[in-house]
């Protein structure tokens, strides 16, 4: 039997998704809890392998089990065995052809950036930070140049395992809410560090260090060394993974900016 789960987690408590010998990964915690309910060893597969410090609001995983359990056991039962930093949101039985990563048709990420001279304190693990004032119009002009299907090698980490650097960026929005800047991206798939590298470049444009046209030059270079340094993981959230409706999974929750900022630990007053 193959089961799909929707999961959210606070990535600051883990060394990334993928299992590690030290047991510090999200996958280590999830697999241990699943194995406890199944009463046999379970190994999960995820839609997006997030890095250390990166959060997830809409991660999807699947696993195989011979255990006959009600779906509620894979939600409430598993949650009793997980730390407070991880929570299963839903469970569905799927066919053996389903694969959390390979069957996904789109993924969405958000980046929450605190833009003020002083670094964050309470929200230090929930937001990125830039001390210089950012102008949104140049960043919006620049990010439009990335929409569509391109070779995103210039925004790809050296250790990226993707077969092809060609991806389709379908949506890119930038909004300001007081001291907070919210970046949102949707693509068919993302390369390792792709969102954080794009945000790093956009920040250089927003603070006036670079012109908007520079981002197109970086894209066309296909050279990682031409782009900005990789931005911090703290403000990055995997918000949704999309699948064909035929799989019978719950549709991803379309979060409003208010919900996104609340997820980052900010009150609704931050929107004013």
Short mmCIF file of N, CA and C in Angstrom, two decimals, residues 86-201:
data_model
loop_
_atom_site.label_atom_id
_atom_site.label_comp_id
_atom_site.label_asym_id
_atom_site.label_seq_id
_atom_site.Cartn_x
_atom_site.Cartn_y
_atom_site.Cartn_z
N UNK A 86 7.36 19.46 13.52
CA UNK A 86 6.83 18.81 12.32
C UNK A 86 5.40 18.39 12.59
N UNK A 87 4.53 18.52 11.58
CA UNK A 87 3.14 18.07 11.73
C UNK A 87 2.62 17.55 10.39
N UNK A 88 2.03 16.36 10.41
CA UNK A 88 1.34 15.82 9.24
C UNK A 88 -0.03 16.48 9.17
N UNK A 89 -0.41 16.93 7.97
CA UNK A 89 -1.68 17.64 7.78
C UNK A 89 -2.78 16.76 7.21
N UNK A 90 -2.40 15.82 6.35
CA UNK A 90 -3.40 14.94 5.73
C UNK A 90 -2.71 13.67 5.23
N UNK A 91 -3.52 12.64 4.97
CA UNK A 91 -3.03 11.38 4.43
C UNK A 91 -4.04 10.85 3.41
N UNK A 92 -3.53 10.28 2.33
CA UNK A 92 -4.38 9.68 1.30
C UNK A 92 -3.73 8.39 0.79
N UNK A 93 -4.54 7.40 0.49
CA UNK A 93 -4.06 6.20 -0.17
C UNK A 93 -3.92 6.51 -1.66
N UNK A 94 -2.79 6.14 -2.27
CA UNK A 94 -2.56 6.41 -3.69
C UNK A 94 -2.11 5.12 -4.38
N UNK A 95 -2.13 5.13 -5.70
CA UNK A 95 -1.70 3.96 -6.45
C UNK A 95 -0.18 3.86 -6.43
N UNK A 96 0.32 2.70 -6.81
CA UNK A 96 1.77 2.48 -6.81
C UNK A 96 2.48 3.34 -7.86
N UNK A 97 1.74 3.90 -8.80
CA UNK A 97 2.35 4.74 -9.83
C UNK A 97 2.63 6.16 -9.32
N UNK A 98 2.03 6.50 -8.19
CA UNK A 98 2.25 7.85 -7.67
C UNK A 98 3.66 7.96 -7.10
N UNK A 99 4.28 9.12 -7.32
CA UNK A 99 5.58 9.44 -6.74
C UNK A 99 5.58 10.91 -6.37
N UNK A 100 5.88 11.22 -5.12
CA UNK A 100 5.77 12.60 -4.63
C UNK A 100 6.59 13.57 -5.47
N UNK A 101 7.79 13.19 -5.87
CA UNK A 101 8.65 14.09 -6.63
C UNK A 101 8.38 14.00 -8.13
N UNK A 102 8.38 12.80 -8.68
CA UNK A 102 8.31 12.63 -10.13
C UNK A 102 6.96 12.97 -10.72
N UNK A 103 5.88 12.88 -9.94
CA UNK A 103 4.54 13.15 -10.46
C UNK A 103 4.08 14.57 -10.20
N UNK A 104 4.87 15.37 -9.53
CA UNK A 104 4.50 16.77 -9.27
C UNK A 104 4.51 17.56 -10.58
N UNK A 105 3.53 18.42 -10.75
CA UNK A 105 3.45 19.25 -11.94
C UNK A 105 3.91 20.69 -11.69
N UNK A 106 3.96 21.10 -10.44
CA UNK A 106 4.42 22.45 -10.10
C UNK A 106 4.77 22.51 -8.62
N UNK A 107 5.65 23.44 -8.30
CA UNK A 107 6.03 23.69 -6.91
C UNK A 107 6.05 25.19 -6.69
N UNK A 108 5.72 25.61 -5.49
CA UNK A 108 5.72 27.03 -5.15
C UNK A 108 6.56 27.27 -3.90
N UNK A 109 7.31 28.37 -3.93
CA UNK A 109 8.10 28.80 -2.78
C UNK A 109 7.80 30.26 -2.48
N UNK A 110 7.93 30.61 -1.22
CA UNK A 110 7.86 32.01 -0.80
C UNK A 110 9.12 32.35 -0.02
N UNK A 111 9.54 33.59 -0.15
CA UNK A 111 10.67 34.07 0.65
C UNK A 111 10.22 35.33 1.38
N UNK A 112 10.34 35.31 2.70
CA UNK A 112 9.95 36.45 3.54
C UNK A 112 11.22 37.16 3.99
N UNK A 113 11.33 38.43 3.63
CA UNK A 113 12.54 39.22 3.89
C UNK A 113 12.21 40.40 4.79
N UNK A 114 12.94 40.53 5.88
CA UNK A 114 12.84 41.70 6.76
C UNK A 114 13.79 42.76 6.23
N UNK A 115 13.25 43.91 5.87
CA UNK A 115 14.04 44.98 5.27
C UNK A 115 14.06 46.19 6.20
N UNK A 116 15.08 46.20 7.07
CA UNK A 116 15.27 47.31 8.01
C UNK A 116 16.74 47.31 8.43
N UNK A 117 17.22 48.41 9.00
CA UNK A 117 18.64 48.46 9.38
C UNK A 117 19.03 47.43 10.43
N UNK A 118 18.12 47.11 11.35
CA UNK A 118 18.46 46.22 12.47
C UNK A 118 18.14 44.77 12.10
N UNK A 119 19.00 43.85 12.48
CA UNK A 119 18.76 42.43 12.20
C UNK A 119 17.59 41.93 13.04
N UNK A 120 16.95 40.82 12.62
CA UNK A 120 15.83 40.27 13.39
C UNK A 120 16.30 39.61 14.68
N UNK A 121 15.43 39.59 15.66
CA UNK A 121 15.71 38.91 16.92
C UNK A 121 14.81 37.71 17.09
N UNK A 122 13.54 37.97 17.46
CA UNK A 122 12.59 36.88 17.70
C UNK A 122 12.38 36.04 16.45
N UNK A 123 12.30 36.68 15.28
CA UNK A 123 12.05 35.96 14.02
C UNK A 123 13.33 35.61 13.26
N UNK A 124 14.46 35.51 13.95
CA UNK A 124 15.72 35.32 13.26
C UNK A 124 15.77 34.07 12.39
N UNK A 125 15.01 33.03 12.77
CA UNK A 125 15.03 31.78 12.00
C UNK A 125 13.87 31.68 11.02
N UNK A 126 13.05 32.72 10.94
CA UNK A 126 11.85 32.68 10.10
C UNK A 126 11.91 33.62 8.91
N UNK A 127 12.87 34.54 8.89
CA UNK A 127 12.94 35.53 7.81
C UNK A 127 14.38 35.72 7.37
N UNK A 128 14.53 36.13 6.11
CA UNK A 128 15.81 36.64 5.66
C UNK A 128 15.90 38.11 6.07
N UNK A 129 17.04 38.72 5.86
CA UNK A 129 17.22 40.11 6.31
C UNK A 129 18.16 40.84 5.37
N UNK A 130 17.80 42.11 5.07
CA UNK A 130 18.70 43.00 4.34
C UNK A 130 18.58 44.38 4.95
N UNK A 131 19.72 44.99 5.24
CA UNK A 131 19.73 46.24 6.01
C UNK A 131 19.52 47.49 5.18
N UNK A 132 19.82 47.44 3.88
CA UNK A 132 19.66 48.62 3.04
C UNK A 132 18.25 48.69 2.47
N UNK A 133 17.68 49.89 2.28
CA UNK A 133 16.32 50.02 1.73
C UNK A 133 16.23 49.39 0.34
N UNK A 134 15.12 48.71 0.08
CA UNK A 134 14.90 48.05 -1.21
C UNK A 134 13.77 48.73 -1.97
N UNK A 135 14.00 48.99 -3.25
CA UNK A 135 12.98 49.53 -4.14
C UNK A 135 12.37 48.36 -4.91
N UNK A 136 11.04 48.23 -4.85
CA UNK A 136 10.40 47.07 -5.45
C UNK A 136 10.29 47.16 -6.97
N UNK A 137 10.08 48.34 -7.52
CA UNK A 137 9.87 48.45 -8.97
C UNK A 137 11.04 47.90 -9.78
N UNK A 138 12.29 48.23 -9.46
CA UNK A 138 13.40 47.62 -10.22
C UNK A 138 13.45 46.10 -10.08
N UNK A 139 13.12 45.59 -8.89
CA UNK A 139 13.12 44.14 -8.69
C UNK A 139 12.02 43.48 -9.51
N UNK A 140 10.86 44.11 -9.56
CA UNK A 140 9.75 43.57 -10.35
C UNK A 140 10.08 43.59 -11.84
N UNK A 141 10.70 44.67 -12.29
CA UNK A 141 11.11 44.75 -13.69
C UNK A 141 12.10 43.64 -14.02
N UNK A 142 13.02 43.38 -13.11
CA UNK A 142 14.05 42.36 -13.35
C UNK A 142 13.48 40.95 -13.35
N UNK A 143 12.62 40.64 -12.39
CA UNK A 143 12.15 39.27 -12.27
C UNK A 143 11.26 38.88 -13.44
N UNK A 144 10.63 39.86 -14.09
CA UNK A 144 9.84 39.57 -15.29
C UNK A 144 10.70 38.93 -16.38
N UNK A 145 11.98 39.27 -16.38
CA UNK A 145 12.90 38.73 -17.39
C UNK A 145 13.15 37.25 -17.20
N UNK A 146 12.84 36.71 -16.03
CA UNK A 146 13.08 35.30 -15.74
C UNK A 146 11.88 34.42 -16.04
N UNK A 147 10.71 35.03 -16.25
CA UNK A 147 9.51 34.23 -16.49
C UNK A 147 9.62 33.46 -17.80
N UNK A 148 9.07 32.26 -17.80
CA UNK A 148 9.13 31.41 -18.99
C UNK A 148 10.13 30.29 -18.80
N UNK A 149 10.44 29.61 -19.89
CA UNK A 149 11.34 28.46 -19.86
C UNK A 149 12.75 28.90 -20.23
N UNK A 150 13.69 28.63 -19.32
CA UNK A 150 15.08 29.05 -19.52
C UNK A 150 16.02 28.01 -18.94
N UNK A 151 17.28 28.13 -19.33
CA UNK A 151 18.37 27.42 -18.67
C UNK A 151 18.79 28.26 -17.47
N UNK A 152 18.52 27.74 -16.26
CA UNK A 152 18.78 28.49 -15.03
C UNK A 152 20.11 28.08 -14.38
N UNK A 153 21.07 27.70 -15.19
CA UNK A 153 22.37 27.25 -14.65
C UNK A 153 23.04 28.32 -13.79
N UNK A 154 22.82 29.59 -14.09
CA UNK A 154 23.46 30.68 -13.33
C UNK A 154 22.93 30.75 -11.90
N UNK A 155 21.80 30.09 -11.63
CA UNK A 155 21.20 30.12 -10.30
C UNK A 155 21.21 28.73 -9.66
N UNK A 156 22.07 27.88 -10.16
CA UNK A 156 22.11 26.48 -9.75
C UNK A 156 23.30 26.21 -8.85
N UNK A 157 23.06 25.51 -7.74
CA UNK A 157 24.16 25.13 -6.85
C UNK A 157 25.05 24.09 -7.51
N UNK A 158 26.32 24.09 -7.16
CA UNK A 158 27.27 23.15 -7.77
C UNK A 158 26.88 21.70 -7.49
N UNK A 159 26.27 21.45 -6.33
CA UNK A 159 25.91 20.08 -5.95
C UNK A 159 24.52 19.67 -6.42
N UNK A 160 23.87 20.49 -7.25
CA UNK A 160 22.52 20.19 -7.73
C UNK A 160 22.52 18.88 -8.52
N UNK A 161 21.53 18.03 -8.24
CA UNK A 161 21.44 16.72 -8.87
C UNK A 161 20.40 16.66 -9.99
N UNK A 162 19.79 17.79 -10.33
CA UNK A 162 18.78 17.80 -11.40
C UNK A 162 19.39 17.38 -12.72
N UNK A 163 18.64 16.62 -13.50
CA UNK A 163 19.13 16.13 -14.79
C UNK A 163 19.33 17.28 -15.76
N UNK A 164 18.40 18.24 -15.75
CA UNK A 164 18.47 19.37 -16.68
C UNK A 164 18.34 20.69 -15.93
N UNK A 165 19.07 21.73 -16.36
CA UNK A 165 18.93 23.05 -15.74
C UNK A 165 17.78 23.86 -16.33
N UNK A 166 17.09 23.31 -17.31
CA UNK A 166 16.00 24.03 -17.97
C UNK A 166 14.72 23.86 -17.15
N UNK A 167 14.18 24.97 -16.69
CA UNK A 167 12.95 24.98 -15.90
C UNK A 167 12.02 26.08 -16.41
N UNK A 168 10.74 25.94 -16.09
CA UNK A 168 9.77 26.95 -16.48
C UNK A 168 9.30 27.71 -15.24
N UNK A 169 9.71 28.97 -15.13
CA UNK A 169 9.26 29.83 -14.04
C UNK A 169 7.92 30.43 -14.46
N UNK A 170 6.85 30.03 -13.78
CA UNK A 170 5.49 30.39 -14.19
C UNK A 170 4.94 31.63 -13.48
N UNK A 171 5.45 31.90 -12.30
CA UNK A 171 4.94 33.04 -11.54
C UNK A 171 6.05 33.59 -10.67
N UNK A 172 6.12 34.92 -10.57
CA UNK A 172 7.08 35.58 -9.68
C UNK A 172 6.48 36.91 -9.27
N UNK A 173 6.18 37.06 -7.98
CA UNK A 173 5.60 38.29 -7.48
C UNK A 173 6.43 38.82 -6.31
N UNK A 174 6.41 40.13 -6.15
CA UNK A 174 7.13 40.78 -5.05
C UNK A 174 6.20 41.83 -4.45
N UNK A 175 5.95 41.74 -3.15
CA UNK A 175 5.07 42.68 -2.46
C UNK A 175 5.74 43.16 -1.18
N UNK A 176 5.41 44.40 -0.80
CA UNK A 176 5.93 44.95 0.46
C UNK A 176 4.78 45.15 1.45
N UNK A 177 5.05 44.77 2.69
CA UNK A 177 4.12 44.99 3.80
C UNK A 177 4.91 45.60 4.95
N UNK A 178 4.97 46.93 4.98
CA UNK A 178 5.77 47.60 6.00
C UNK A 178 7.25 47.27 5.81
N UNK A 179 7.86 46.69 6.84
CA UNK A 179 9.27 46.32 6.77
C UNK A 179 9.51 44.96 6.13
N UNK A 180 8.45 44.29 5.72
CA UNK A 180 8.56 42.95 5.15
C UNK A 180 8.38 42.97 3.64
N UNK A 181 9.22 42.20 2.95
CA UNK A 181 9.09 42.02 1.51
C UNK A 181 8.81 40.54 1.27
N UNK A 182 7.74 40.26 0.53
CA UNK A 182 7.33 38.88 0.27
C UNK A 182 7.55 38.55 -1.20
N UNK A 183 8.43 37.59 -1.46
CA UNK A 183 8.68 37.07 -2.80
C UNK A 183 7.94 35.74 -2.94
N UNK A 184 7.24 35.52 -4.07
CA UNK A 184 6.57 34.25 -4.30
C UNK A 184 6.87 33.76 -5.72
N UNK A 185 7.20 32.48 -5.82
CA UNK A 185 7.61 31.88 -7.09
C UNK A 185 6.88 30.56 -7.31
N UNK A 186 6.49 30.29 -8.55
CA UNK A 186 5.95 28.99 -8.94
C UNK A 186 6.65 28.55 -10.22
N UNK A 187 7.07 27.28 -10.26
CA UNK A 187 7.72 26.72 -11.44
C UNK A 187 7.35 25.25 -11.56
N UNK A 188 7.66 24.67 -12.72
CA UNK A 188 7.43 23.23 -12.86
C UNK A 188 8.32 22.47 -11.88
N UNK A 189 9.52 22.99 -11.67
CA UNK A 189 10.47 22.44 -10.69
C UNK A 189 11.55 23.49 -10.48
N UNK A 190 12.30 23.35 -9.39
CA UNK A 190 13.37 24.29 -9.08
C UNK A 190 14.69 23.55 -8.94
N UNK A 191 15.77 24.22 -9.33
CA UNK A 191 17.11 23.70 -9.11
C UNK A 191 17.53 23.94 -7.66
N UNK A 192 18.54 23.23 -7.22
CA UNK A 192 19.07 23.40 -5.87
C UNK A 192 19.56 24.84 -5.69
N UNK A 193 19.06 25.53 -4.68
CA UNK A 193 19.40 26.92 -4.35
C UNK A 193 18.84 27.93 -5.35
N UNK A 194 18.02 27.51 -6.30
CA UNK A 194 17.56 28.43 -7.35
C UNK A 194 16.82 29.63 -6.78
N UNK A 195 15.88 29.42 -5.88
CA UNK A 195 15.11 30.55 -5.34
C UNK A 195 16.02 31.47 -4.53
N UNK A 196 16.86 30.91 -3.68
CA UNK A 196 17.73 31.74 -2.85
C UNK A 196 18.73 32.52 -3.69
N UNK A 197 19.17 31.96 -4.80
CA UNK A 197 20.10 32.68 -5.67
C UNK A 197 19.39 33.78 -6.45
N UNK A 198 18.15 33.54 -6.85
CA UNK A 198 17.38 34.59 -7.52
C UNK A 198 17.10 35.73 -6.54
N UNK A 199 16.69 35.40 -5.32
CA UNK A 199 16.42 36.44 -4.33
C UNK A 199 17.68 37.25 -4.06
N UNK A 200 18.82 36.59 -3.96
CA UNK A 200 20.07 37.30 -3.74
C UNK A 200 20.35 38.32 -4.84
N UNK A 201 20.07 37.95 -6.09
CA UNK A 201 20.25 38.88 -7.20
C UNK A 201 19.24 40.02 -7.14
#
